[in-house]
């Protein structure tokens, strides 16, 4: 008899965004006339940049020609894309890596989940709370998170609360943690870490021999010139941090699927006997067993993001979504409701009035304004009493959605 991975059975029945879709679908059954506006899941709405489309069309043509056809590509990614990343995302900012420190992937959700494959199941983990739910769920799936307790926390996870009282900036934990997840600009609160705040984390990791999983999927949305885009802007980070970047929110690739991971050669983890193992080599071994690389067409599309036209088009796209955020904030600020974010990230983090729970406020917005939000508690216990709105919608949808929300407050 085959036995299941019982850890998976500990997960809530649905992933957060699946749960929301289910609730919205039942609302649609009872309200078939409703004109629902979706400001829930952070999915982009603008088409991918023209430079990427043209590059992908050309690449598809190459695959249809016997002289330029390609089969399996390198598991780690094609040199042309890795070189573009090294040059534009790092060397241009004074950060240098070798090509074999970059791993092209199908996006940060898979990467931040899969990285757990090369780390023992009994490492302790720490997360900022609220946090992108896939980090927790993937640790639950392999038994690393322990069991779910009554307060909504997992027994083996250290939660670092990010609340109004600390400006949504987590405090450095008192205890030692093996693996720390940081996501900045933050999903869902929209908060960012200054250089000095990020330095505290790098120093903590160095002093405690910890590993930082740094998700920078939203770095293109940083508007403040003093905020770091990469953890490697901090001295010493190359020894303790793995960075994740995504083209999903940068260039509308949520459906195309492409991102990358940086694993510097200096980052190591130990065996039980204390031998240090470079994670870069271990990840390559894992990838060459379980992954055959991202499609050539996709990687050519991603490479086009770094051309002069691609850069302009991406900039305009980010500007559009940040303008949405600005418009939404302006309208919300007239209502007296408390909200945060939307400055360096495409998310607004809204405090539910009258101490309503996240789901109660979610229902109010759905039933009275016919707007879909994301309940904050879905991102962790400290998210209770909040909802998140995305500014990734089309302009008229963001405007109308916020207008309807303002009316029902
Ligand atoms: C979100 O809404 O938090 C994200 O879009 C989900 C994701 O990136 O997987």
Tab-separated table of C-alpha atoms and ligand atoms in Angstrom:
chain	number	residue	atom	x	y	z
A	1	UNK	CA	0.000	0.000	0.000
A	2	UNK	CA	1.359	3.389	-0.953
A	3	UNK	CA	1.351	5.870	1.912
A	4	UNK	CA	0.691	9.559	1.442
A	5	UNK	CA	2.879	12.406	2.661
A	6	UNK	CA	0.819	13.064	5.771
A	7	UNK	CA	2.256	16.525	6.228
A	8	UNK	CA	0.215	17.641	3.223
A	9	UNK	CA	-2.926	16.642	5.091
A	10	UNK	CA	-2.113	19.218	7.769
A	11	UNK	CA	-2.595	22.051	5.285
A	12	UNK	CA	-5.865	23.992	5.299
A	13	UNK	CA	-8.189	22.529	2.671
A	14	UNK	CA	-7.435	25.289	0.151
A	15	UNK	CA	-4.530	27.551	-0.649
A	16	UNK	CA	-5.476	31.149	0.259
A	17	UNK	CA	-6.174	32.346	-3.281
A	18	UNK	CA	-8.101	29.176	-4.145
A	19	UNK	CA	-10.266	29.749	-1.090
A	20	UNK	CA	-11.045	33.269	-2.255
A	21	UNK	CA	-11.990	32.067	-5.741
A	22	UNK	CA	-14.381	29.534	-4.157
A	23	UNK	CA	-16.061	32.197	-2.036
A	24	UNK	CA	-16.363	34.559	-4.986
A	25	UNK	CA	-17.879	31.770	-7.087
A	26	UNK	CA	-20.561	31.099	-4.477
A	27	UNK	CA	-21.287	34.827	-4.325
A	28	UNK	CA	-21.735	34.793	-8.115
A	29	UNK	CA	-24.320	32.020	-7.856
A	30	UNK	CA	-26.514	34.101	-5.549
A	31	UNK	CA	-25.712	37.421	-7.280
A	32	UNK	CA	-25.582	36.582	-10.997
A	33	UNK	CA	-25.978	40.249	-12.008
A	34	UNK	CA	-23.054	41.493	-9.903
A	35	UNK	CA	-20.275	43.336	-11.733
A	36	UNK	CA	-17.402	42.093	-9.626
A	37	UNK	CA	-14.109	43.975	-9.523
A	38	UNK	CA	-11.065	41.875	-8.691
A	39	UNK	CA	-8.493	43.582	-6.494
A	40	UNK	CA	-7.631	40.375	-4.654
A	41	UNK	CA	-4.853	38.204	-6.074
A	42	UNK	CA	-1.844	40.180	-7.241
A	43	UNK	CA	-2.179	39.244	-10.884
A	44	UNK	CA	-1.142	41.731	-13.530
A	45	UNK	CA	-3.568	43.043	-16.131
A	46	UNK	CA	-1.421	44.862	-18.711
A	47	UNK	CA	-0.190	42.799	-21.659
A	48	UNK	CA	3.481	41.828	-21.631
A	49	UNK	CA	5.877	44.404	-23.150
A	50	UNK	CA	6.103	44.546	-26.945
A	51	UNK	CA	9.853	43.895	-26.809
A	52	UNK	CA	9.175	40.579	-25.030
A	53	UNK	CA	6.381	39.576	-27.404
A	54	UNK	CA	8.604	40.177	-30.443
A	55	UNK	CA	11.515	38.284	-28.897
A	56	UNK	CA	9.258	35.325	-28.119
A	57	UNK	CA	7.775	35.330	-31.636
A	58	UNK	CA	11.274	35.308	-33.107
A	59	UNK	CA	12.324	32.499	-30.757
A	60	UNK	CA	9.266	30.440	-31.731
A	61	UNK	CA	10.252	30.919	-35.384
A	62	UNK	CA	13.771	29.664	-34.619
A	63	UNK	CA	12.370	26.503	-33.082
A	64	UNK	CA	10.368	25.879	-36.243
A	65	UNK	CA	13.462	26.056	-38.437
A	66	UNK	CA	15.755	23.010	-38.762
A	67	UNK	CA	18.856	25.240	-38.750
A	68	UNK	CA	18.024	27.029	-35.516
A	69	UNK	CA	15.974	24.384	-33.694
A	70	UNK	CA	16.989	23.662	-30.063
A	71	UNK	CA	16.018	20.784	-27.798
A	72	UNK	CA	16.817	20.599	-24.099
A	73	UNK	CA	18.445	23.736	-22.807
A	74	UNK	CA	20.851	24.008	-19.871
A	75	UNK	CA	19.015	23.276	-16.591
A	76	UNK	CA	20.495	26.390	-15.038
A	77	UNK	CA	19.326	28.672	-17.858
A	78	UNK	CA	20.726	30.016	-21.124
A	79	UNK	CA	23.890	32.129	-20.951
A	80	UNK	CA	22.250	34.986	-22.860
A	81	UNK	CA	19.679	35.529	-20.095
A	82	UNK	CA	22.094	34.927	-17.213
A	83	UNK	CA	24.531	37.440	-18.723
A	84	UNK	CA	21.789	40.047	-19.110
A	85	UNK	CA	20.800	39.540	-15.448
A	86	UNK	CA	24.388	39.781	-14.222
A	87	UNK	CA	24.989	42.937	-16.187
A	88	UNK	CA	21.766	44.856	-15.593
A	89	UNK	CA	20.448	43.646	-12.247
A	90	UNK	CA	23.774	43.360	-10.429
A	91	UNK	CA	26.969	44.681	-12.089
A	92	UNK	CA	25.183	47.946	-12.933
A	93	UNK	CA	24.722	48.359	-9.158
A	94	UNK	CA	28.249	47.340	-8.215
A	95	UNK	CA	27.376	43.733	-7.314
A	96	UNK	CA	29.272	40.957	-9.069
A	97	UNK	CA	28.487	37.279	-9.460
A	98	UNK	CA	29.698	34.473	-11.687
A	99	UNK	CA	27.264	33.070	-14.222
A	100	UNK	CA	26.942	29.811	-12.282
A	101	UNK	CA	25.562	31.638	-9.275
A	102	UNK	CA	22.320	32.439	-11.164
A	103	UNK	CA	19.576	29.836	-11.727
A	104	UNK	CA	16.743	30.626	-14.146
A	105	UNK	CA	13.397	29.205	-13.070
A	106	UNK	CA	9.668	29.319	-13.686
A	107	UNK	CA	9.146	31.869	-10.910
A	108	UNK	CA	9.594	32.655	-7.247
A	109	UNK	CA	6.639	30.648	-5.966
A	110	UNK	CA	8.299	27.432	-7.155
A	111	UNK	CA	11.772	28.572	-6.136
A	112	UNK	CA	10.920	29.633	-2.592
A	113	UNK	CA	9.026	26.355	-2.137
A	114	UNK	CA	11.557	24.068	-3.827
A	115	UNK	CA	14.596	25.436	-2.005
A	116	UNK	CA	13.346	23.459	1.006
A	117	UNK	CA	14.388	20.275	-0.855
A	118	UNK	CA	18.047	20.930	-0.083
A	119	UNK	CA	17.527	21.823	3.590
A	120	UNK	CA	16.859	19.344	6.408
A	121	UNK	CA	13.267	18.913	7.556
A	122	UNK	CA	14.107	19.865	11.144
A	123	UNK	CA	15.656	23.284	10.579
A	124	UNK	CA	13.865	25.967	12.579
A	125	UNK	CA	12.233	28.637	10.467
A	126	UNK	CA	11.301	32.237	11.078
A	127	UNK	CA	8.866	34.340	9.097
A	128	UNK	CA	7.710	37.901	9.244
A	129	UNK	CA	4.018	37.894	10.036
A	130	UNK	CA	1.965	38.547	7.864
A	131	UNK	CA	3.766	36.761	5.045
A	132	UNK	CA	3.205	35.322	1.547
A	133	UNK	CA	1.423	32.044	2.406
A	134	UNK	CA	3.380	29.805	0.039
A	135	UNK	CA	6.454	29.979	2.316
A	136	UNK	CA	4.556	28.495	5.239
A	137	UNK	CA	2.569	25.991	3.189
A	138	UNK	CA	5.704	24.609	1.540
A	139	UNK	CA	7.347	24.127	4.939
A	140	UNK	CA	4.197	22.459	6.261
A	141	UNK	CA	4.304	20.077	3.288
A	142	UNK	CA	7.643	18.614	4.334
A	143	UNK	CA	6.952	18.579	8.067
A	144	UNK	CA	9.227	21.503	8.892
A	145	UNK	CA	6.467	23.745	10.243
A	146	UNK	CA	5.191	21.337	12.895
A	147	UNK	CA	1.510	21.368	13.784
A	148	UNK	CA	-1.137	24.075	13.564
A	149	UNK	CA	-2.052	25.513	16.941
A	150	UNK	CA	-5.223	27.206	18.116
A	151	UNK	CA	-3.814	30.702	17.656
A	152	UNK	CA	-3.322	30.005	13.929
A	153	UNK	CA	0.450	29.576	14.316
A	154	UNK	CA	2.550	26.550	13.361
A	155	UNK	CA	4.409	25.049	16.296
A	156	UNK	CA	7.911	25.054	14.740
A	157	UNK	CA	7.695	28.489	13.161
A	158	UNK	CA	8.940	31.658	14.827
A	159	UNK	CA	6.610	34.513	13.880
A	160	UNK	CA	8.005	38.041	13.778
A	161	UNK	CA	4.988	40.318	13.977
A	162	UNK	CA	4.741	43.319	11.664
A	163	UNK	CA	2.045	45.579	13.005
A	164	UNK	CA	1.121	49.250	13.165
A	165	UNK	CA	3.043	49.525	16.453
A	166	UNK	CA	6.354	48.676	14.776
A	167	UNK	CA	5.562	50.339	11.434
A	168	UNK	CA	5.366	46.838	9.943
A	169	UNK	CA	9.121	46.429	10.446
A	170	UNK	CA	9.987	43.128	12.172
A	171	UNK	CA	12.208	43.027	15.213
A	172	UNK	CA	15.300	40.867	15.212
A	173	UNK	CA	14.399	37.659	17.083
A	174	UNK	CA	15.914	37.001	20.496
A	175	UNK	CA	16.438	33.306	19.777
A	176	UNK	CA	18.507	31.535	17.101
A	177	UNK	CA	16.651	30.560	13.925
A	178	UNK	CA	18.151	28.429	11.140
A	179	UNK	CA	16.223	29.770	8.150
A	180	UNK	CA	14.597	33.210	7.888
A	181	UNK	CA	12.176	34.277	5.180
A	182	UNK	CA	12.173	37.952	4.255
A	183	UNK	CA	10.120	39.461	1.428
A	184	UNK	CA	10.886	43.095	0.563
A	185	UNK	CA	9.138	45.143	-0.723
A	186	UNK	CA	6.725	43.236	1.416
A	187	UNK	CA	3.787	41.234	0.248
A	188	UNK	CA	1.233	41.917	1.750
A	189	UNK	CA	1.935	45.075	3.806
A	190	UNK	CA	3.872	47.005	1.148
A	191	UNK	CA	6.546	47.901	3.750
A	192	UNK	CA	10.205	48.179	2.745
A	193	UNK	CA	13.423	47.768	4.719
A	194	UNK	CA	15.985	50.550	4.820
A	195	UNK	CA	19.630	49.656	4.345
A	196	UNK	CA	20.264	49.841	8.074
A	197	UNK	CA	17.282	47.558	8.839
A	198	UNK	CA	18.382	45.020	6.252
A	199	UNK	CA	21.908	45.178	7.634
A	200	UNK	CA	20.579	44.071	11.024
A	201	UNK	CA	19.229	40.912	9.416
A	202	UNK	CA	22.432	40.149	7.565
A	203	UNK	CA	24.402	40.663	10.772
A	204	UNK	CA	21.970	38.455	12.666
A	205	UNK	CA	22.423	35.707	10.066
A	206	UNK	CA	26.218	36.003	10.190
A	207	UNK	CA	26.307	35.969	14.000
A	208	UNK	CA	23.822	33.087	14.302
A	209	UNK	CA	24.953	31.026	11.313
A	210	UNK	CA	21.478	31.386	9.818
A	211	UNK	CA	20.310	31.342	6.199
A	212	UNK	CA	18.176	34.170	4.738
A	213	UNK	CA	15.678	33.414	1.997
A	214	UNK	CA	15.235	36.870	0.474
A	215	UNK	CA	12.283	37.275	-1.891
A	216	UNK	CA	12.720	40.426	-3.972
A	217	UNK	CA	9.881	39.738	-6.420
A	218	UNK	CA	8.613	43.316	-6.101
A	219	UNK	CA	11.947	45.179	-6.215
A	220	UNK	CA	11.020	47.034	-9.427
A	221	UNK	CA	8.266	48.794	-7.503
A	222	UNK	CA	10.675	50.567	-5.164
A	223	UNK	CA	10.311	54.307	-5.705
A	224	UNK	CA	12.439	55.571	-2.822
A	225	UNK	CA	16.059	55.889	-4.052
A	226	UNK	CA	17.479	55.018	-0.614
A	227	UNK	CA	15.802	51.620	-0.333
A	228	UNK	CA	17.978	48.609	-1.269
A	229	UNK	CA	16.801	46.505	-4.226
A	230	UNK	CA	18.988	43.532	-3.412
A	231	UNK	CA	20.133	42.002	-0.143
A	232	UNK	CA	23.616	41.854	-1.666
A	233	UNK	CA	23.831	45.621	-1.293
A	234	UNK	CA	24.633	44.719	2.314
A	235	UNK	CA	28.172	43.655	3.122
A	236	UNK	CA	28.439	40.023	4.144
A	237	UNK	CA	25.104	38.994	2.561
A	238	UNK	CA	26.843	36.796	-0.012
A	239	UNK	CA	27.730	34.410	2.806
A	240	UNK	CA	24.250	34.052	4.249
A	241	UNK	CA	21.532	34.916	1.716
A	242	UNK	CA	19.803	33.440	-1.296
A	243	UNK	CA	17.884	35.985	-3.374
A	244	UNK	CA	14.800	35.358	-5.491
A	245	UNK	CA	13.670	37.583	-8.339
A	246	UNK	CA	10.695	37.255	-10.625
A	247	UNK	CA	9.670	38.600	-14.014
A	248	UNK	CA	5.989	38.122	-13.110
A	249	UNK	CA	5.440	41.509	-11.534
A	250	UNK	CA	8.304	43.153	-13.419
A	251	UNK	CA	7.109	42.436	-16.929
A	252	UNK	CA	3.684	40.835	-16.690
A	253	UNK	CA	5.053	37.264	-16.806
A	254	UNK	CA	2.544	35.762	-14.346
A	255	UNK	CA	1.260	33.561	-17.167
A	256	UNK	CA	4.547	33.208	-19.082
A	257	UNK	CA	6.468	32.054	-15.948
A	258	UNK	CA	10.072	33.076	-15.468
A	259	UNK	CA	12.241	34.197	-12.580
A	260	UNK	CA	15.611	33.429	-11.097
A	261	UNK	CA	17.481	32.615	-7.949
A	262	UNK	CA	20.916	33.813	-6.886
A	263	UNK	CA	22.901	31.349	-4.780
A	264	UNK	CA	26.347	32.782	-4.120
A	265	UNK	CA	29.092	30.157	-3.895
A	266	UNK	CA	29.922	31.264	-0.356
A	267	UNK	CA	26.501	30.276	1.034
A	268	UNK	CA	26.745	26.990	2.880
A	269	UNK	CA	24.739	24.830	5.240
A	270	UNK	CA	26.066	22.119	7.514
A	271	UNK	CA	25.702	18.345	7.732
A	272	UNK	CA	24.906	16.897	11.170
A	273	UNK	CA	28.630	16.214	11.506
A	274	UNK	CA	29.333	19.897	10.939
A	275	UNK	CA	30.763	19.669	7.412
A	276	UNK	CA	29.923	22.805	5.378
A	277	UNK	CA	28.213	22.139	2.059
A	278	UNK	CA	27.916	24.874	-0.610
A	279	UNK	CA	24.220	25.268	-1.404
A	280	UNK	CA	24.974	26.361	-4.945
A	281	UNK	CA	26.337	22.918	-5.865
A	282	UNK	CA	23.563	21.136	-4.020
A	283	UNK	CA	20.873	23.173	-5.767
A	284	UNK	CA	22.434	22.464	-9.172
A	285	UNK	CA	22.349	18.766	-8.322
A	286	UNK	CA	18.698	19.056	-7.307
A	287	UNK	CA	17.753	21.033	-10.389
A	288	UNK	CA	19.497	18.728	-12.847
A	289	UNK	CA	17.473	15.846	-11.390
A	290	UNK	CA	14.080	17.516	-11.122
A	291	UNK	CA	14.044	20.305	-13.692
A	292	UNK	CA	14.748	20.568	-17.402
A	293	UNK	CA	14.933	24.328	-17.524
A	294	UNK	CA	12.635	27.128	-18.636
A	295	UNK	CA	11.619	27.129	-22.308
A	296	UNK	CA	13.911	28.832	-24.813
A	297	UNK	CA	11.029	31.042	-25.960
A	298	UNK	CA	10.367	32.243	-22.423
A	299	UNK	CA	14.022	32.977	-21.746
A	300	UNK	CA	14.318	34.997	-24.961
A	301	UNK	CA	11.239	36.938	-23.831
A	302	UNK	CA	12.843	37.612	-20.459
A	303	UNK	CA	16.112	38.672	-22.064
A	304	UNK	CA	14.199	41.361	-24.007
A	305	UNK	CA	13.291	43.058	-20.723
A	306	UNK	CA	16.909	44.215	-20.572
A	307	UNK	CA	17.006	45.830	-24.049
A	308	UNK	CA	16.610	49.635	-24.181
A	309	UNK	CA	13.022	49.268	-25.496
A	310	UNK	CA	12.231	46.546	-22.976
A	311	UNK	CA	13.508	48.693	-20.116
A	312	UNK	CA	11.337	51.620	-21.214
A	313	UNK	CA	8.261	49.412	-21.564
A	314	UNK	CA	8.793	47.809	-18.162
A	315	UNK	CA	9.268	51.211	-16.569
A	316	UNK	CA	5.996	52.422	-18.069
A	317	UNK	CA	4.219	49.307	-16.810
A	318	UNK	CA	5.476	49.725	-13.252
A	319	UNK	CA	4.556	53.405	-13.402
A	320	UNK	CA	1.018	52.535	-14.481
A	321	UNK	CA	0.489	50.215	-11.509
A	322	UNK	CA	2.053	52.677	-9.090
A	323	UNK	CA	-0.191	55.427	-10.495
A	324	UNK	CA	-3.124	53.127	-9.758
A	325	UNK	CA	-1.855	52.835	-6.182
A	326	UNK	CA	-1.550	56.619	-5.912
A	327	UNK	CA	-5.105	57.147	-7.184
A	328	UNK	CA	-6.460	54.485	-4.839
A	329	UNK	CA	-4.649	55.975	-1.847
A	330	UNK	CA	-5.901	59.454	-2.662
A	331	UNK	CA	-9.506	58.299	-2.719
A	332	UNK	CA	-9.132	56.184	0.408
A	333	UNK	CA	-7.510	58.988	2.371
A	334	UNK	CA	-10.771	60.949	2.163
A	335	UNK	CA	-12.608	58.265	4.135
A	336	UNK	CA	-10.558	58.309	7.336
A	337	UNK	CA	-9.866	54.586	7.053
A	338	UNK	CA	-6.334	53.524	8.063
A	339	UNK	CA	-4.214	52.086	5.289
A	340	UNK	CA	-0.567	51.474	4.515
A	341	UNK	CA	1.678	50.500	1.586
A	342	UNK	CA	1.262	51.547	-2.029
A	343	UNK	CA	4.454	53.653	-1.858
A	344	UNK	CA	7.095	51.130	-2.885
A	345	UNK	CA	4.864	48.156	-3.630
A	346	UNK	CA	1.680	47.505	-5.612
A	347	UNK	CA	-0.323	46.579	-2.504
A	348	UNK	CA	-2.467	48.569	-0.093
A	349	UNK	CA	-2.838	47.146	3.392
A	350	UNK	CA	-6.125	48.326	4.844
A	351	UNK	CA	-7.215	48.187	8.467
A	352	UNK	CA	-10.786	46.962	8.767
A	353	UNK	CA	-12.926	49.542	10.562
A	354	UNK	CA	-14.663	48.805	13.887
A	355	UNK	CA	-12.324	45.927	14.696
A	356	UNK	CA	-13.940	43.704	12.099
A	357	UNK	CA	-12.120	40.482	11.291
A	358	UNK	CA	-10.434	40.175	7.923
A	359	UNK	CA	-13.046	37.760	6.573
A	360	UNK	CA	-15.936	39.878	7.849
A	361	UNK	CA	-14.515	42.937	6.094
A	362	UNK	CA	-13.748	40.834	3.008
A	363	UNK	CA	-17.429	39.785	2.922
A	364	UNK	CA	-18.610	43.355	3.428
A	365	UNK	CA	-16.514	44.541	0.475
A	366	UNK	CA	-17.698	41.637	-1.645
A	367	UNK	CA	-21.385	41.898	-0.780
A	368	UNK	CA	-21.737	45.669	-0.553
A	369	UNK	CA	-19.135	46.944	-3.008
A	370	UNK	CA	-18.764	43.798	-5.124
A	371	UNK	CA	-15.017	44.166	-4.855
A	372	UNK	CA	-12.730	41.195	-4.202
A	373	UNK	CA	-9.925	41.832	-1.721
A	374	UNK	CA	-7.575	39.443	0.067
A	375	UNK	CA	-8.239	38.863	3.784
A	376	UNK	CA	-5.147	39.766	5.771
A	377	UNK	CA	-5.446	36.817	8.142
A	378	UNK	CA	-4.714	34.553	5.168
A	379	UNK	CA	-1.149	35.901	5.347
A	380	UNK	CA	-0.747	34.998	9.023
A	381	UNK	CA	-2.133	35.787	12.481
A	382	UNK	CA	-0.817	39.366	12.509
A	383	UNK	CA	-2.776	40.009	9.326
A	384	UNK	CA	-6.059	39.576	11.217
A	385	UNK	CA	-8.185	42.713	10.982
A	386	UNK	CA	-6.745	43.774	7.615
A	387	UNK	CA	-7.452	43.233	3.950
A	388	UNK	CA	-5.043	43.681	1.062
A	389	UNK	CA	-5.941	45.403	-2.207
A	390	UNK	CA	-3.785	45.137	-5.306
A	391	UNK	CA	-3.082	48.006	-7.680
A	392	UNK	CA	-2.423	45.554	-10.524
A	393	UNK	CA	-5.946	46.100	-11.878
A	394	UNK	CA	-6.876	48.054	-14.973
A	395	UNK	CA	-7.069	51.789	-14.232
A	396	UNK	CA	-10.860	52.076	-14.553
A	397	UNK	CA	-11.340	48.987	-12.367
A	398	UNK	CA	-9.071	50.347	-9.644
A	399	UNK	CA	-10.898	53.684	-9.742
A	400	UNK	CA	-14.352	52.193	-9.701
A	401	UNK	CA	-13.410	49.555	-7.130
A	402	UNK	CA	-12.101	52.126	-4.676
A	403	UNK	CA	-15.045	54.423	-5.331
A	404	UNK	CA	-17.435	51.614	-4.435
A	405	UNK	CA	-15.378	50.733	-1.350
A	406	UNK	CA	-15.388	54.371	-0.201
A	407	UNK	CA	-19.169	54.483	-0.570
A	408	UNK	CA	-19.714	51.448	1.582
A	409	UNK	CA	-17.394	52.487	4.417
B	1	LIG	C1	-0.291	37.536	-4.437
B	1	LIG	O1	-1.411	37.927	-4.729
B	1	LIG	O2	0.157	37.554	-3.296
B	1	LIG	C2	0.568	36.999	-5.522
B	1	LIG	O3	0.199	37.442	-6.743
B	1	LIG	C3	0.496	35.574	-5.578
B	1	LIG	C4	1.718	35.041	-6.226
B	1	LIG	O4	2.614	35.783	-6.601
B	1	LIG	O5	1.795	33.812	-6.302
